[in-house]
Amino acid sequence: MTQTAEATRSAIRPRIAAKSGLFLFLGANVAAVTVLFAQAGVSQNVLITIGRLAGMYGALAMAFQLLLVARLPWLDRRIGMDRLTTWHRWTGFTILWTLLGHLVFITFGYAEVSDKGVVDELVEMANQLEGILRALVAFAVILIVGGASAKFARKRLAYETWHFIHLYTYAAVLLAFTHQIALGQSFAGSDTAKAYWWTLWLGAGAAVFAGRVALPLWRNLRHQLRVTAVVSEAPDVVSVYMTGKHLDKMPAKAGQFFLWRFLTKDRWWQANPFSLSAAPDGRGLRLTAKALGDSSSGLRALKVGTRVFAEGPYGAFTTIHQRRPNALLVAGGVGITPIRALLEDIDGHVVVLYRVRNQADAVLLPELNELAKARGAMVSLLTGPDQAVGPRGVMLGPANLHMMVPDVHERDVFVCGPPGMTAAVLRSLRELKVPSAQVHAERFSLAA
Amino acid sequence: MKKTIFVVALSIAGFIAVWRFEPGPVHNTSAIAQAPPASVTAPSTSAPPPTAAPATSATPSSPPRTSTSDSADTTVTTRGSAESSRYGTVQVQVTFTGTRFTAITLLQAPDSGRSLTALPRLQEEAMQAQSADIDTVTGATETSESYKTSLQAAIDARGNR
């Protein structure tokens, strides 16, 4: 049974395909840039040579960064926005360091050649060379954006403030790009180099425009979502039902989320990531959210008929990554929302573990039980304080997991919950030696 | 909200300011360094706008006619050699009135990088020095060398007539 079921799945795992595709793309570009650098020739000054190389890699990293944030559906469905966000962070560090290297080495190099002080040289270049001032401003902007994204700053900033600062990166990219056109040795060196850089930048720009602007606008014009009902699930949890046009054509899958904007006077500027809490049925959508910040609690006050602007669907927490015929779904708290949707969509025998502090927190439990009954799935509610330890260790520890789901090795495991719980479950699964290809986790807190 | 609008407006203003900033010499780059008497016959390149003249105003403003050392006021134009480096090719054309340069035209020049700022400076220096014995511009050593060699060749060509 296992054999036939696996044969029907594609030979190459989608995530592996997307990852290798991205890495191949990046590798090919690094090679191309290196060749262009070699063609342009080295300067007699070593510092200048290093600075130029750093600048070229920095430009490449910036273009790659644009691709990562473009939210192209193909990549997002396969890799997931949480992983892409992690890569985005690393690419961000790369950009910061390469550009700093570019600035420092070039300035020191030219200062050495011209026998001037470093500051004098920098001021002179900014005053006399096209694009130096732009590059300096771009770098300053990138420093500010990077600083605002550092963990300690990020915690103190409202999401909207942070996002607003982050948008300045586009201005920095534009300034940096014109700097490269004006002064790039390799850029001006040959027609091949020129063609390469233009293609790279135009491609990156087109990806961002398509994924961040054109696609969301088009989808919302097409579907025109409106709120049809707001239902309280628990004192601090609320479900929002929506409907729209041509929803059967919307490529959303159970387990995915959208960035929702409710177009009322005081909250249109807030975009919040909430998962669909029911598999899309082609007629309506439903999200369920817990009142964590001021945004979620405001959902309760939404009026029927409110227009909704939704960016998405996003996320790789779907059945396209399923490897095995049967599944285990593990939910923690409000992480039940995508799990509840997956339960409708997933094939085979399903076990659901639903971890909450106490029974009252177990939102959507009645419909979960109903669904389970209809399709022969098993739902276990695990209640108790966070650190509760029983005879077999912590509640979601390896021993307990193995007892509750003895065939866990044979199943795909989907985990969604608060970061601490998700990490604990992943740890247990590693200890139980469940193959990592079968483990799927949505890092909920990173979705923004 | 008001704060946001204010910040956005300020940012746009700042962006435009940075965008429109035009660095000194680069945009005044005159392909021709010209002395006041504009009786030049040769240049195929269009003459620079009058505003570009101040860059070369250090050259003597008295017409060469009054200069004593000169025997012939004939205008002669010679070409220097085309000198290539990895940054591009430099070739000058010099217009002499008597023995003085009245114009140095860049027939060929790199159109990017440090050369952009170096060449106007070299032009100015050469006009002042009235010779190819000028300082190398920092950061553009090779372009400077190309320029000096080409200029020297043009001067030699004048001497051989």
Coordinates of C-alpha atoms in Angstrom, one line a residue:
Chain A
M1 CA 0.0 0.0 0.0
T2 CA 2.8 2.3 0.9
Q3 CA 4.5 1.5 -2.4
T4 CA 1.7 2.4 -4.7
A5 CA 0.8 5.5 -2.7
E6 CA 4.4 6.8 -2.9
A7 CA 4.6 6.0 -6.6
T8 CA 1.8 8.4 -7.3
R9 CA 3.7 11.3 -5.7
S10 CA 6.1 13.1 -7.8
A11 CA 9.6 11.7 -7.7
I12 CA 11.2 14.9 -6.7
R13 CA 10.0 16.6 -3.5
P14 CA 8.7 20.0 -4.4
R15 CA 10.7 21.7 -1.6
I16 CA 13.9 20.1 -2.8
A17 CA 13.1 21.1 -6.4
A18 CA 12.6 24.7 -5.4
K19 CA 15.6 24.8 -3.1
S20 CA 17.9 23.3 -5.7
G21 CA 16.5 25.6 -8.3
L22 CA 17.2 28.7 -6.2
F23 CA 20.7 27.5 -5.3
L24 CA 21.5 26.7 -8.9
F25 CA 20.3 30.1 -9.9
L26 CA 22.4 31.8 -7.2
G27 CA 25.4 29.7 -8.0
A28 CA 25.2 30.5 -11.7
N29 CA 25.0 34.2 -11.0
V30 CA 27.9 34.2 -8.6
A31 CA 29.9 32.5 -11.3
A32 CA 28.8 35.0 -13.9
V33 CA 29.6 37.9 -11.7
T34 CA 33.0 36.5 -10.9
V35 CA 33.7 36.1 -14.7
L36 CA 32.6 39.6 -15.3
F37 CA 34.9 40.8 -12.5
A38 CA 37.8 38.9 -14.0
Q39 CA 37.1 40.4 -17.5
A40 CA 37.0 43.9 -16.2
G41 CA 40.5 43.4 -14.9
V42 CA 42.1 44.1 -11.6
S43 CA 43.3 47.5 -10.4
Q44 CA 46.9 48.1 -9.5
N45 CA 45.7 48.7 -6.0
V46 CA 44.7 45.6 -4.1
L47 CA 42.2 47.4 -1.8
I48 CA 40.4 48.8 -4.8
T49 CA 40.2 45.3 -6.4
I50 CA 38.7 43.8 -3.3
G51 CA 36.3 46.7 -3.0
R52 CA 35.1 46.2 -6.5
L53 CA 34.5 42.5 -6.0
A54 CA 32.6 43.2 -2.8
G55 CA 30.5 45.8 -4.7
M56 CA 29.6 43.3 -7.4
Y57 CA 28.7 40.6 -5.0
G58 CA 26.7 43.1 -3.0
A59 CA 24.7 44.1 -6.1
L60 CA 24.0 40.4 -6.8
A61 CA 22.9 39.8 -3.2
M62 CA 20.5 42.8 -3.5
A63 CA 19.0 41.5 -6.7
F64 CA 18.7 38.0 -5.1
Q65 CA 17.0 39.6 -2.1
L66 CA 14.4 41.1 -4.3
L67 CA 13.6 37.7 -5.7
L68 CA 13.3 36.2 -2.2
V69 CA 10.8 38.9 -1.1
A70 CA 8.8 38.9 -4.3
R71 CA 6.5 36.3 -2.8
L72 CA 6.3 34.4 -6.1
P73 CA 3.6 31.8 -5.6
W74 CA 5.8 29.0 -7.1
L75 CA 8.5 29.5 -4.5
D76 CA 6.2 30.3 -1.7
R77 CA 4.1 27.2 -2.0
R78 CA 7.2 25.0 -2.1
I79 CA 9.5 26.7 0.4
G80 CA 7.2 28.5 2.6
M81 CA 7.2 32.1 3.7
D82 CA 8.8 31.3 7.1
R83 CA 11.8 29.7 5.5
L84 CA 12.0 32.4 2.8
T85 CA 12.0 35.0 5.6
T86 CA 14.9 33.2 7.3
W87 CA 16.9 33.3 4.0
H88 CA 15.9 36.9 3.6
R89 CA 17.5 37.6 6.9
W90 CA 20.7 35.9 5.9
T91 CA 20.8 37.6 2.6
G92 CA 20.3 40.9 4.4
F93 CA 23.4 40.3 6.5
T94 CA 25.3 39.4 3.3
I95 CA 24.2 42.7 1.7
L96 CA 25.2 44.7 4.8
W97 CA 28.7 43.2 5.0
T98 CA 29.5 43.2 1.3
L99 CA 28.4 46.8 0.9
L100 CA 30.3 47.9 3.9
G101 CA 33.4 46.1 2.5
H102 CA 32.8 47.8 -0.8
L103 CA 32.6 51.2 0.8
V104 CA 35.6 50.7 3.1
F105 CA 38.0 49.1 0.6
I106 CA 37.2 51.4 -2.3
T107 CA 37.6 54.5 -0.1
F108 CA 40.8 53.3 1.5
G109 CA 42.1 52.1 -1.8
Y110 CA 41.6 55.4 -3.6
A111 CA 42.8 57.3 -0.6
E112 CA 46.0 55.3 -0.7
V113 CA 46.4 55.9 -4.5
S114 CA 45.8 59.6 -4.2
D115 CA 47.7 60.1 -0.9
K116 CA 44.8 61.7 0.8
G117 CA 43.0 61.2 4.0
V118 CA 40.2 58.7 3.9
V119 CA 37.6 61.3 4.8
D120 CA 38.9 63.8 2.3
E121 CA 38.9 61.2 -0.4
L122 CA 35.3 60.2 0.4
V123 CA 34.2 63.8 0.4
E124 CA 36.0 64.4 -2.9
M125 CA 34.5 61.4 -4.5
A126 CA 31.0 62.3 -3.4
N127 CA 31.5 65.8 -4.8
Q128 CA 33.0 64.9 -8.0
L129 CA 31.8 61.5 -9.1
E130 CA 28.4 60.8 -10.4
G131 CA 26.5 58.4 -8.1
I132 CA 28.7 58.4 -5.1
L133 CA 26.4 60.5 -3.0
R134 CA 23.5 58.3 -4.1
A135 CA 25.4 55.2 -3.1
L136 CA 26.2 56.7 0.3
V137 CA 22.6 57.6 1.0
A138 CA 21.5 54.1 -0.2
F139 CA 24.0 52.6 2.2
A140 CA 22.8 54.7 5.1
V141 CA 19.2 53.7 4.4
I142 CA 20.3 50.0 4.4
L143 CA 22.0 50.5 7.7
I144 CA 18.8 52.0 9.2
V145 CA 16.7 49.3 7.8
G146 CA 19.1 46.6 9.1
G147 CA 19.2 48.3 12.5
A148 CA 15.4 48.4 12.7
S149 CA 15.3 44.7 11.9
A150 CA 17.7 43.7 14.6
K151 CA 16.0 41.6 17.2
F152 CA 16.1 44.1 20.0
A153 CA 14.7 46.9 17.8
R154 CA 12.2 44.6 16.1
K155 CA 10.6 43.7 19.4
R156 CA 10.1 47.4 20.3
L157 CA 8.6 48.5 17.0
A158 CA 5.1 48.0 15.9
Y159 CA 4.9 45.8 12.8
E160 CA 3.6 48.7 10.7
T161 CA 6.4 51.0 11.8
W162 CA 9.0 48.4 11.0
H163 CA 7.4 47.6 7.7
F164 CA 7.2 51.3 6.8
I165 CA 11.0 51.6 7.5
H166 CA 11.6 48.5 5.5
L167 CA 9.9 49.9 2.4
Y168 CA 12.7 52.5 2.2
T169 CA 14.9 49.6 1.0
Y170 CA 13.3 50.1 -2.4
A171 CA 14.6 53.7 -2.6
A172 CA 18.0 52.3 -1.6
V173 CA 17.9 49.7 -4.3
L174 CA 17.1 52.4 -6.9
L175 CA 19.9 54.7 -5.7
A176 CA 22.4 51.8 -5.6
F177 CA 21.4 50.7 -9.0
T178 CA 22.0 54.1 -10.6
H179 CA 25.3 54.2 -8.8
Q180 CA 26.3 50.9 -10.4
I181 CA 25.3 52.2 -13.8
A182 CA 27.2 55.4 -13.4
L183 CA 30.4 54.0 -12.0
G184 CA 30.5 50.3 -12.1
Q185 CA 33.8 49.3 -13.8
S186 CA 32.4 46.0 -14.9
F187 CA 29.1 47.5 -15.8
A188 CA 30.6 49.8 -18.3
G189 CA 33.3 47.4 -19.3
S190 CA 31.6 45.4 -21.9
D191 CA 28.3 44.9 -23.6
T192 CA 28.0 41.4 -22.2
A193 CA 28.4 42.8 -18.7
K194 CA 25.9 45.6 -19.4
A195 CA 23.4 43.1 -20.7
Y196 CA 23.9 40.8 -17.8
W197 CA 23.3 43.4 -15.1
W198 CA 20.3 44.9 -16.9
T199 CA 18.7 41.5 -17.2
L200 CA 19.4 40.7 -13.5
W201 CA 18.0 44.0 -12.2
L202 CA 15.0 44.1 -14.6
G203 CA 14.2 40.5 -13.7
A204 CA 14.4 41.1 -10.0
G205 CA 12.3 44.3 -10.3
A206 CA 9.8 42.5 -12.4
A207 CA 9.5 39.6 -9.9
V208 CA 8.9 42.1 -7.1
F209 CA 6.4 44.0 -9.1
A210 CA 4.5 40.9 -10.2
G211 CA 4.5 39.2 -6.8
R212 CA 4.0 42.2 -4.5
V213 CA 1.9 44.5 -6.6
A214 CA 0.3 43.1 -9.8
L215 CA -0.8 39.7 -8.5
P216 CA -2.4 40.9 -5.2
L217 CA -4.1 43.8 -7.1
W218 CA -5.4 41.5 -9.8
R219 CA -6.6 38.8 -7.3
N220 CA -8.5 41.4 -5.2
L221 CA -10.1 43.0 -8.2
R222 CA -11.2 39.6 -9.3
H223 CA -12.4 38.2 -6.0
Q224 CA -13.7 41.3 -4.2
L225 CA -13.9 39.7 -0.7
R226 CA -16.4 41.0 1.8
V227 CA -17.1 40.0 5.4
T228 CA -20.3 37.9 5.7
A229 CA -20.1 37.0 9.4
V230 CA -18.1 37.5 12.5
V231 CA -18.4 34.7 15.0
S232 CA -16.9 34.5 18.5
E233 CA -15.3 31.2 19.2
A234 CA -14.0 31.9 22.7
P235 CA -13.6 35.0 24.8
D236 CA -10.4 35.9 22.9
V237 CA -10.8 34.0 19.6
V238 CA -12.9 35.1 16.7
S239 CA -13.7 33.7 13.3
V240 CA -14.4 35.9 10.2
Y241 CA -16.3 34.5 7.3
M242 CA -15.9 36.0 3.9
T243 CA -17.3 35.6 0.5
G244 CA -16.3 36.9 -3.0
K245 CA -16.5 36.3 -6.7
H246 CA -14.9 33.4 -8.6
L247 CA -13.6 31.9 -5.4
D248 CA -13.5 28.5 -7.1
K249 CA -10.7 30.0 -9.2
M250 CA -8.6 31.1 -6.2
P251 CA -5.6 28.8 -5.8
A252 CA -5.8 28.6 -2.0
K253 CA -5.1 25.4 -0.2
A254 CA -5.9 24.2 3.3
G255 CA -3.1 25.2 5.6
Q256 CA -2.2 28.4 3.9
F257 CA -2.6 32.0 5.2
F258 CA -3.3 35.4 3.8
L259 CA -2.2 38.9 4.9
W260 CA -5.5 40.4 5.6
R261 CA -6.5 44.0 5.4
F262 CA -9.9 45.0 6.5
L263 CA -10.8 48.2 4.7
T264 CA -12.3 50.2 7.5
K265 CA -11.4 53.8 8.2
D266 CA -9.1 53.1 11.1
R267 CA -7.5 49.7 10.2
W268 CA -7.0 49.6 6.4
W269 CA -3.3 50.2 7.0
Q270 CA -2.9 47.1 9.1
A271 CA -2.1 43.8 7.4
N272 CA -2.2 40.7 9.6
P273 CA -1.3 37.1 8.7
F274 CA -4.0 34.7 9.7
S275 CA -4.5 31.1 8.5
L276 CA -7.6 29.9 6.8
S277 CA -9.4 27.8 9.4
A278 CA -11.4 25.9 6.9
A279 CA -10.4 24.4 3.6
P280 CA -11.5 26.8 0.8
D281 CA -14.7 25.4 -0.7
G282 CA -14.9 27.7 -3.7
R283 CA -17.7 29.8 -2.1
G284 CA -16.3 31.4 1.0
L285 CA -13.2 31.8 3.2
R286 CA -12.9 31.7 6.9
L287 CA -10.1 32.8 9.2
T288 CA -9.9 32.3 12.9
A289 CA -7.6 34.5 15.0
K290 CA -6.7 34.9 18.6
A291 CA -6.6 38.4 20.2
L292 CA -2.9 38.7 20.6
G293 CA -2.3 42.3 19.7
D294 CA -4.7 45.2 19.2
S295 CA -5.3 44.1 15.6
S296 CA -6.8 40.7 16.3
S297 CA -9.1 42.0 19.1
G298 CA -10.4 44.6 16.6
L299 CA -11.7 41.9 14.4
R300 CA -14.7 41.4 16.7
A301 CA -15.9 44.9 15.8
L302 CA -15.9 44.2 12.0
K303 CA -19.2 44.9 10.3
V304 CA -20.8 42.6 7.8
G305 CA -20.1 43.9 4.3
T306 CA -16.7 45.3 5.1
R307 CA -14.4 45.0 2.1
V308 CA -11.3 42.9 2.5
F309 CA -8.0 43.2 0.7
A310 CA -6.1 39.9 1.1
E311 CA -2.6 39.2 -0.1
G312 CA -2.0 35.5 -0.6
P313 CA -2.4 32.6 -0.4
Y314 CA 1.0 32.0 1.1
G315 CA 2.7 29.2 2.9
A316 CA 4.0 25.7 2.3
F317 CA 2.0 24.1 5.1
T318 CA -0.1 22.1 2.6
T319 CA -0.6 18.6 1.3
I320 CA 1.7 19.1 -1.6
H321 CA 4.5 18.2 0.7
Q322 CA 2.8 15.0 1.9
R323 CA 5.1 12.0 1.4
R324 CA 3.1 9.2 3.2
P325 CA -0.5 8.0 2.9
N326 CA -1.3 8.7 6.6
A327 CA -0.7 11.7 8.7
L328 CA -0.3 13.1 12.2
L329 CA -1.4 16.6 12.8
V330 CA -0.2 18.4 16.0
A331 CA -1.7 21.7 17.0
G332 CA -0.9 24.0 19.9
G333 CA -3.5 26.6 20.9
V334 CA -4.7 28.8 18.1
G335 CA -2.3 26.9 15.8
I336 CA -5.3 24.7 15.4
T337 CA -6.6 26.9 12.5
P338 CA -4.5 25.6 9.7
I339 CA -4.6 22.1 11.2
R340 CA -8.4 22.2 11.2
A341 CA -8.3 23.2 7.5
L342 CA -5.8 20.5 6.7
L343 CA -8.0 17.8 8.3
E344 CA -10.5 18.5 5.6
D345 CA -8.0 18.3 2.8
I346 CA -5.6 15.5 3.8
D347 CA -5.9 11.9 2.6
G348 CA -5.5 8.7 4.5
H349 CA -5.8 7.9 8.2
V350 CA -5.3 11.0 10.3
V351 CA -4.5 11.5 14.0
V352 CA -4.9 15.0 15.5
L353 CA -3.2 15.9 18.7
Y354 CA -4.5 19.2 20.1
R355 CA -2.5 20.7 22.9
V356 CA -4.2 23.4 25.0
R357 CA -3.8 24.6 28.6
N358 CA -7.4 23.9 29.5
Q359 CA -10.5 22.7 27.8
A360 CA -12.0 26.2 27.5
D361 CA -9.1 27.2 25.2
A362 CA -9.8 24.4 22.7
V363 CA -11.5 26.5 20.1
L364 CA -13.1 24.8 17.0
L365 CA -13.2 21.5 19.0
P366 CA -16.8 20.6 18.2
E367 CA -16.3 21.0 14.4
L368 CA -13.0 19.2 14.7
N369 CA -14.7 16.2 16.3
E370 CA -17.5 16.3 13.7
L371 CA -15.0 16.3 10.9
A372 CA -13.1 13.5 12.5
K373 CA -16.2 11.4 12.9
A374 CA -17.2 11.9 9.3
R375 CA -13.8 10.8 8.0
G376 CA -12.7 8.3 10.6
A377 CA -9.9 10.4 12.1
M378 CA -8.8 10.4 15.7
V379 CA -8.7 13.6 17.8
S380 CA -6.9 13.7 21.1
L381 CA -7.2 16.7 23.3
L382 CA -4.1 17.2 25.5
T383 CA -4.7 19.6 28.4
G384 CA -2.5 20.7 31.2
P385 CA 0.0 23.5 32.1
D386 CA 2.9 24.2 29.7
Q387 CA 5.5 22.3 31.6
A388 CA 3.3 19.4 32.8
V389 CA 5.4 16.3 33.3
G390 CA 3.7 12.8 33.5
P391 CA 5.1 9.4 34.0
R392 CA 6.4 9.3 30.4
G393 CA 8.0 12.8 30.6
V394 CA 6.6 16.0 29.0
M395 CA 3.3 15.7 27.2
L396 CA 4.7 16.0 23.7
G397 CA 8.0 14.3 24.5
P398 CA 9.2 11.3 22.5
A399 CA 7.8 8.7 24.8
N400 CA 4.3 10.1 24.9
L401 CA 4.3 10.7 21.2
H402 CA 5.3 7.2 20.5
M403 CA 2.7 5.8 22.9
M404 CA -0.1 7.9 21.4
V405 CA 0.9 7.3 17.7
P406 CA 3.0 4.1 17.5
D407 CA 3.3 4.3 13.7
V408 CA 4.5 7.9 13.7
H409 CA 7.5 6.9 11.5
E410 CA 5.0 6.0 8.8
R411 CA 3.2 9.3 8.8
D412 CA 3.6 12.8 7.6
V413 CA 3.7 15.1 10.7
F414 CA 2.3 18.6 10.4
V415 CA 3.0 20.8 13.4
C416 CA 1.6 24.3 14.1
G417 CA 1.7 26.1 17.4
P418 CA 3.6 28.6 19.5
P419 CA 7.3 28.6 18.8
G420 CA 8.2 26.8 22.1
M421 CA 5.8 24.0 21.5
T422 CA 6.7 23.6 17.8
A423 CA 10.4 23.3 18.8
A424 CA 9.6 20.7 21.4
V425 CA 7.6 18.6 19.0
L426 CA 10.3 18.8 16.3
R427 CA 12.9 17.7 18.9
S428 CA 10.8 14.7 19.9
L429 CA 10.3 13.7 16.2
R430 CA 14.1 13.9 15.7
E431 CA 14.6 11.7 18.7
L432 CA 12.0 9.2 17.4
K433 CA 14.0 9.3 14.1
V434 CA 11.0 10.4 12.0
P435 CA 12.5 11.2 8.5
S436 CA 12.8 15.0 8.2
A437 CA 11.1 14.8 4.7
Q438 CA 7.9 13.8 6.5
V439 CA 8.0 16.6 9.1
H440 CA 6.3 19.9 8.2
A441 CA 6.2 22.8 10.5
E442 CA 4.8 26.3 10.1
R443 CA 6.7 28.8 12.2
F444 CA 3.7 30.8 12.9
S445 CA 5.5 33.7 14.6
L446 CA 7.6 34.4 11.5
A447 CA 4.8 34.6 9.1
A448 CA 4.8 38.4 9.2
Chain B
M1 CA -1.2 59.3 10.5
K2 CA -0.2 63.0 10.2
K3 CA 3.3 62.0 11.3
T4 CA 3.4 59.4 8.6
I5 CA 2.5 61.9 5.9
F6 CA 5.1 64.3 7.2
V7 CA 7.8 61.6 7.1
V8 CA 6.8 60.5 3.6
A9 CA 6.9 64.1 2.3
L10 CA 10.3 64.7 3.9
S11 CA 11.6 61.4 2.5
I12 CA 10.4 62.3 -1.0
A13 CA 12.0 65.7 -0.8
G14 CA 15.3 64.2 0.4
F15 CA 15.2 61.5 -2.3
I16 CA 14.7 64.1 -5.0
A17 CA 17.5 66.2 -3.6
V18 CA 19.9 63.3 -3.6
W19 CA 18.7 62.2 -7.1
R20 CA 19.2 65.7 -8.5
F21 CA 22.6 66.2 -7.0
E22 CA 25.1 66.8 -9.7
P23 CA 28.7 66.3 -8.8
G24 CA 31.0 69.1 -9.7
P25 CA 33.2 68.5 -12.7
V26 CA 31.6 65.5 -14.2
H27 CA 28.7 67.4 -15.7
N28 CA 30.9 70.2 -16.9
T29 CA 33.0 67.7 -18.7
S30 CA 34.0 69.6 -21.7
A31 CA 35.4 67.3 -24.3
I32 CA 37.2 70.4 -25.5
A33 CA 39.4 72.5 -23.3
Q34 CA 39.4 75.8 -25.0
A35 CA 41.2 79.1 -24.8
P36 CA 39.2 82.3 -25.3
P37 CA 40.0 82.9 -29.0
A38 CA 37.5 80.7 -30.6
S39 CA 39.1 80.7 -34.0
V40 CA 39.4 76.9 -34.0
T41 CA 38.9 75.2 -37.2
A42 CA 39.1 71.5 -36.4
P43 CA 36.8 70.2 -33.7
S44 CA 34.2 67.8 -34.9
T45 CA 32.8 67.8 -31.4
S46 CA 30.4 70.7 -30.8
A47 CA 31.8 73.6 -28.9
P48 CA 30.9 73.6 -25.2
P49 CA 28.3 76.0 -23.8
P50 CA 29.8 79.3 -22.7
T51 CA 29.2 78.3 -19.1
A52 CA 31.8 75.7 -19.3
A53 CA 34.4 78.2 -20.0
P54 CA 35.2 79.2 -16.4
A55 CA 36.7 75.8 -16.0
T56 CA 39.5 76.9 -18.3
S57 CA 39.5 80.5 -17.4
A58 CA 42.9 80.2 -15.8
T59 CA 44.4 80.2 -19.3
P60 CA 45.7 83.6 -20.3
S61 CA 42.8 85.7 -21.5
S62 CA 44.9 87.9 -23.7
P63 CA 44.8 86.8 -27.3
P64 CA 47.9 85.1 -28.5
R65 CA 48.4 87.8 -31.1
T66 CA 49.8 90.0 -28.4
S67 CA 52.2 87.4 -27.1
T68 CA 55.7 88.4 -27.9
S69 CA 57.4 85.0 -28.2
D70 CA 55.4 84.1 -31.1
S71 CA 56.5 84.5 -34.7
A72 CA 53.6 82.9 -36.6
D73 CA 49.9 83.2 -35.6
T74 CA 48.8 80.4 -37.9
T75 CA 46.4 77.9 -36.5
V76 CA 47.6 74.3 -36.7
T77 CA 45.7 71.2 -35.6
T78 CA 47.5 68.0 -34.8
R79 CA 46.4 64.7 -33.5
G80 CA 48.0 62.7 -30.7
S81 CA 48.4 59.0 -30.7
A82 CA 45.5 56.7 -29.5
E83 CA 46.6 55.4 -26.2
S84 CA 44.8 52.4 -24.8
S85 CA 44.8 51.1 -21.3
R86 CA 42.4 48.7 -19.7
Y87 CA 40.1 51.6 -18.8
G88 CA 39.7 52.7 -22.4
T89 CA 41.4 54.6 -25.2
V90 CA 42.4 58.2 -25.0
Q91 CA 43.3 60.3 -28.0
V92 CA 43.6 64.0 -28.1
Q93 CA 43.6 66.6 -30.9
V94 CA 45.4 69.8 -30.2
T95 CA 44.8 73.2 -31.9
F96 CA 47.8 75.5 -31.8
T97 CA 47.8 79.1 -32.5
G98 CA 51.5 79.9 -32.9
T99 CA 53.1 77.7 -30.2
R100 CA 50.3 78.0 -27.7
F101 CA 47.5 75.4 -27.3
T102 CA 44.2 77.1 -27.8
A103 CA 42.1 73.9 -27.7
I104 CA 42.6 70.3 -26.7
T105 CA 39.8 68.1 -28.0
L106 CA 39.2 64.6 -26.8
L107 CA 38.7 62.4 -29.9
Q108 CA 38.5 59.3 -27.8
A109 CA 37.9 58.9 -24.1
P110 CA 36.6 56.3 -21.7
D111 CA 33.0 57.1 -20.8
S112 CA 33.0 55.7 -17.3
G113 CA 34.7 55.3 -14.0
R114 CA 37.4 57.5 -12.6
S115 CA 38.4 58.8 -16.0
L116 CA 35.2 60.8 -16.0
T117 CA 36.6 63.2 -13.4
A118 CA 40.2 62.7 -14.3
L119 CA 40.0 63.9 -17.9
P120 CA 38.6 67.4 -17.2
R121 CA 41.3 67.9 -14.6
L122 CA 44.0 66.8 -17.0
Q123 CA 42.6 69.1 -19.7
E124 CA 42.7 72.0 -17.3
E125 CA 46.2 71.2 -16.1
A126 CA 47.5 70.8 -19.7
M127 CA 46.0 74.1 -20.7
Q128 CA 47.6 75.9 -17.8
A129 CA 51.0 74.2 -18.2
Q130 CA 50.9 74.5 -22.0
S131 CA 52.7 71.2 -22.0
A132 CA 52.3 67.5 -21.4
D133 CA 54.4 67.7 -18.3
I134 CA 51.5 67.6 -15.8
D135 CA 50.6 65.7 -12.7
T136 CA 48.9 62.4 -12.8
V137 CA 45.4 62.5 -11.5
T138 CA 45.0 60.3 -8.5
G139 CA 43.0 57.2 -8.9
A140 CA 43.2 57.4 -12.6
T141 CA 46.9 56.7 -13.2
E142 CA 46.5 54.8 -16.3
T143 CA 44.1 57.2 -18.0
S144 CA 46.4 60.0 -17.0
E145 CA 49.4 58.3 -18.6
S146 CA 47.4 57.7 -21.7
Y147 CA 46.4 61.3 -21.8
K148 CA 49.9 62.6 -21.4
T149 CA 51.4 60.3 -24.0
S150 CA 48.8 61.2 -26.5
L151 CA 49.2 64.9 -25.8
Q152 CA 53.0 64.7 -26.1
A153 CA 52.6 63.0 -29.4
A154 CA 50.3 65.8 -30.6
I155 CA 52.9 68.4 -29.4
D156 CA 55.7 66.5 -31.2
A157 CA 53.6 66.4 -34.3
R158 CA 53.4 70.2 -34.2
G159 CA 57.1 70.5 -33.8
N160 CA 57.8 68.3 -36.8
R161 CA 56.0 70.6 -39.2

